[in-house]
Amino acid sequence: MVYILYLNRFVVGITVLVGVVFAYVNRGQSEEWVETHYTYLIRTFWIGMLYFAIGGVLAVLIIGIFVLIAVAIWVIVRCVIGLQKAAKGEPIADPRSWWI
């Protein structure tokens, strides 16, 4: 559900906040493989916010637009990979990774 809320952020921006709150509230109350997904989602939120902020500031210099596009693609790819693994009941291999 949280992955869907994250992806829906591109249509309705506030859903990402609902998703990260849900991830924080439920972390520590689930099976180990699910915990890796919550950690992955929380880190996706904070890393994404950092780079969206950097891209927003740099948008004045045009390069920020490319940063914003790259971050949006990064978030989408992480969510799709997470959804695929969650559907199979698999954990995220390295939930603390900054990459994919």
PDB file of C-alpha atoms in Angstrom:
ATOM      1  CA  MET A   1       0.000   0.000   0.000  1.00  0.00           C
ATOM      2  CA  VAL A   2       2.806   2.427   0.848  1.00  0.00           C
ATOM      3  CA  TYR A   3       4.409   1.916  -2.554  1.00  0.00           C
ATOM      4  CA  ILE A   4       1.131   2.900  -4.208  1.00  0.00           C
ATOM      5  CA  LEU A   5       0.896   5.998  -2.027  1.00  0.00           C
ATOM      6  CA  TYR A   6       4.439   6.944  -3.030  1.00  0.00           C
ATOM      7  CA  LEU A   7       3.691   6.500  -6.719  1.00  0.00           C
ATOM      8  CA  ASN A   8       0.456   8.437  -6.363  1.00  0.00           C
ATOM      9  CA  ARG A   9       2.521  11.428  -5.142  1.00  0.00           C
ATOM     10  CA  PHE A  10       3.005  12.429  -8.764  1.00  0.00           C
ATOM     11  CA  VAL A  11      -0.757  12.904  -9.105  1.00  0.00           C
ATOM     12  CA  VAL A  12      -1.763  13.922  -5.574  1.00  0.00           C
ATOM     13  CA  GLY A  13       1.314  15.198  -3.748  1.00  0.00           C
ATOM     14  CA  ILE A  14       0.131  14.674  -0.172  1.00  0.00           C
ATOM     15  CA  THR A  15      -0.117  10.883  -0.421  1.00  0.00           C
ATOM     16  CA  VAL A  16       3.628  10.510   0.040  1.00  0.00           C
ATOM     17  CA  LEU A  17       3.282  11.994   3.547  1.00  0.00           C
ATOM     18  CA  VAL A  18       0.544   9.516   4.383  1.00  0.00           C
ATOM     19  CA  GLY A  19       2.793   6.731   3.102  1.00  0.00           C
ATOM     20  CA  VAL A  20       5.849   7.710   5.127  1.00  0.00           C
ATOM     21  CA  VAL A  21       3.762   8.096   8.298  1.00  0.00           C
ATOM     22  CA  PHE A  22       2.290   4.652   7.675  1.00  0.00           C
ATOM     23  CA  ALA A  23       5.793   3.212   7.210  1.00  0.00           C
ATOM     24  CA  TYR A  24       7.053   4.804  10.431  1.00  0.00           C
ATOM     25  CA  VAL A  25       4.018   3.669  12.436  1.00  0.00           C
ATOM     26  CA  ASN A  26       4.200   0.074  11.233  1.00  0.00           C
ATOM     27  CA  ARG A  27       7.977  -0.335  11.374  1.00  0.00           C
ATOM     28  CA  GLY A  28       8.920  -2.708  14.146  1.00  0.00           C
ATOM     29  CA  GLN A  29       5.567  -4.509  14.117  1.00  0.00           C
ATOM     30  CA  SER A  30       5.935  -6.801  11.132  1.00  0.00           C
ATOM     31  CA  GLU A  31       7.837  -9.770   9.823  1.00  0.00           C
ATOM     32  CA  GLU A  32      11.526  -9.291   9.009  1.00  0.00           C
ATOM     33  CA  TRP A  33      11.063  -9.154   5.232  1.00  0.00           C
ATOM     34  CA  VAL A  34       8.347  -6.519   5.586  1.00  0.00           C
ATOM     35  CA  GLU A  35      10.619  -4.478   7.861  1.00  0.00           C
ATOM     36  CA  THR A  36      13.161  -4.224   5.050  1.00  0.00           C
ATOM     37  CA  HIS A  37      10.460  -2.694   2.862  1.00  0.00           C
ATOM     38  CA  TYR A  38       9.532  -0.107   5.508  1.00  0.00           C
ATOM     39  CA  THR A  39      13.185   0.874   5.932  1.00  0.00           C
ATOM     40  CA  TYR A  40      13.564   1.077   2.152  1.00  0.00           C
ATOM     41  CA  LEU A  41      10.462   3.266   1.856  1.00  0.00           C
ATOM     42  CA  ILE A  42      11.472   5.603   4.661  1.00  0.00           C
ATOM     43  CA  ARG A  43      14.914   6.066   3.129  1.00  0.00           C
ATOM     44  CA  THR A  44      13.361   6.573  -0.303  1.00  0.00           C
ATOM     45  CA  PHE A  45      11.266   9.381   1.155  1.00  0.00           C
ATOM     46  CA  TRP A  46      14.118  11.206   2.880  1.00  0.00           C
ATOM     47  CA  ILE A  47      16.672  10.768   0.110  1.00  0.00           C
ATOM     48  CA  GLY A  48      14.055  11.800  -2.444  1.00  0.00           C
ATOM     49  CA  MET A  49      13.171  14.899  -0.416  1.00  0.00           C
ATOM     50  CA  LEU A  50      16.843  15.846  -0.187  1.00  0.00           C
ATOM     51  CA  TYR A  51      17.367  15.602  -3.922  1.00  0.00           C
ATOM     52  CA  PHE A  52      14.025  17.239  -4.753  1.00  0.00           C
ATOM     53  CA  ALA A  53      15.112  20.185  -2.585  1.00  0.00           C
ATOM     54  CA  ILE A  54      18.501  20.347  -4.318  1.00  0.00           C
ATOM     55  CA  GLY A  55      16.814  20.120  -7.714  1.00  0.00           C
ATOM     56  CA  GLY A  56      14.340  22.827  -6.737  1.00  0.00           C
ATOM     57  CA  VAL A  57      17.138  25.196  -5.770  1.00  0.00           C
ATOM     58  CA  LEU A  58      19.128  24.378  -8.899  1.00  0.00           C
ATOM     59  CA  ALA A  59      16.077  24.806 -11.132  1.00  0.00           C
ATOM     60  CA  VAL A  60      17.038  28.458 -11.362  1.00  0.00           C
ATOM     61  CA  LEU A  61      20.136  27.287 -13.248  1.00  0.00           C
ATOM     62  CA  ILE A  62      18.159  24.926 -15.523  1.00  0.00           C
ATOM     63  CA  ILE A  63      20.279  21.935 -14.362  1.00  0.00           C
ATOM     64  CA  GLY A  64      17.818  21.501 -11.492  1.00  0.00           C
ATOM     65  CA  ILE A  65      15.097  20.497 -13.931  1.00  0.00           C
ATOM     66  CA  PHE A  66      17.209  17.536 -14.976  1.00  0.00           C
ATOM     67  CA  VAL A  67      17.882  16.716 -11.322  1.00  0.00           C
ATOM     68  CA  LEU A  68      14.147  16.763 -10.598  1.00  0.00           C
ATOM     69  CA  ILE A  69      13.434  14.468 -13.546  1.00  0.00           C
ATOM     70  CA  ALA A  70      16.206  12.084 -12.474  1.00  0.00           C
ATOM     71  CA  VAL A  71      14.900  11.972  -8.895  1.00  0.00           C
ATOM     72  CA  ALA A  72      11.353  11.292 -10.095  1.00  0.00           C
ATOM     73  CA  ILE A  73      12.618   8.395 -12.208  1.00  0.00           C
ATOM     74  CA  TRP A  74      14.687   7.119  -9.266  1.00  0.00           C
ATOM     75  CA  VAL A  75      11.626   7.146  -6.968  1.00  0.00           C
ATOM     76  CA  ILE A  76       9.476   5.368  -9.564  1.00  0.00           C
ATOM     77  CA  VAL A  77      12.104   2.680 -10.175  1.00  0.00           C
ATOM     78  CA  ARG A  78      12.584   2.070  -6.441  1.00  0.00           C
ATOM     79  CA  CYS A  79       8.822   1.783  -5.947  1.00  0.00           C
ATOM     80  CA  VAL A  80       8.373  -0.622  -8.864  1.00  0.00           C
ATOM     81  CA  ILE A  81      11.241  -2.823  -7.645  1.00  0.00           C
ATOM     82  CA  GLY A  82       9.810  -2.741  -4.124  1.00  0.00           C
ATOM     83  CA  LEU A  83       6.329  -3.635  -5.359  1.00  0.00           C
ATOM     84  CA  GLN A  84       7.705  -6.583  -7.325  1.00  0.00           C
ATOM     85  CA  LYS A  85       9.620  -7.903  -4.327  1.00  0.00           C
ATOM     86  CA  ALA A  86       6.688  -7.360  -1.962  1.00  0.00           C
ATOM     87  CA  ALA A  87       4.363  -9.252  -4.315  1.00  0.00           C
ATOM     88  CA  LYS A  88       6.759 -12.208  -4.187  1.00  0.00           C
ATOM     89  CA  GLY A  89       7.169 -11.940  -0.407  1.00  0.00           C
ATOM     90  CA  GLU A  90      10.871 -11.189  -0.774  1.00  0.00           C
ATOM     91  CA  PRO A  91      12.874  -8.753   1.360  1.00  0.00           C
ATOM     92  CA  ILE A  92      14.799  -5.809  -0.029  1.00  0.00           C
ATOM     93  CA  ALA A  93      18.420  -6.977  -0.273  1.00  0.00           C
ATOM     94  CA  ASP A  94      19.960  -3.704   0.954  1.00  0.00           C
ATOM     95  CA  PRO A  95      17.229  -1.437   2.317  1.00  0.00           C
ATOM     96  CA  ARG A  96      19.756   1.206   3.399  1.00  0.00           C
ATOM     97  CA  SER A  97      21.151   1.661  -0.106  1.00  0.00           C
ATOM     98  CA  TRP A  98      21.035   5.057  -1.789  1.00  0.00           C
ATOM     99  CA  TRP A  99      20.870   3.395  -5.171  1.00  0.00           C
ATOM    100  CA  ILE A 100      18.159   1.059  -6.432  1.00  0.00           C
TER     101      ILE A 100
END
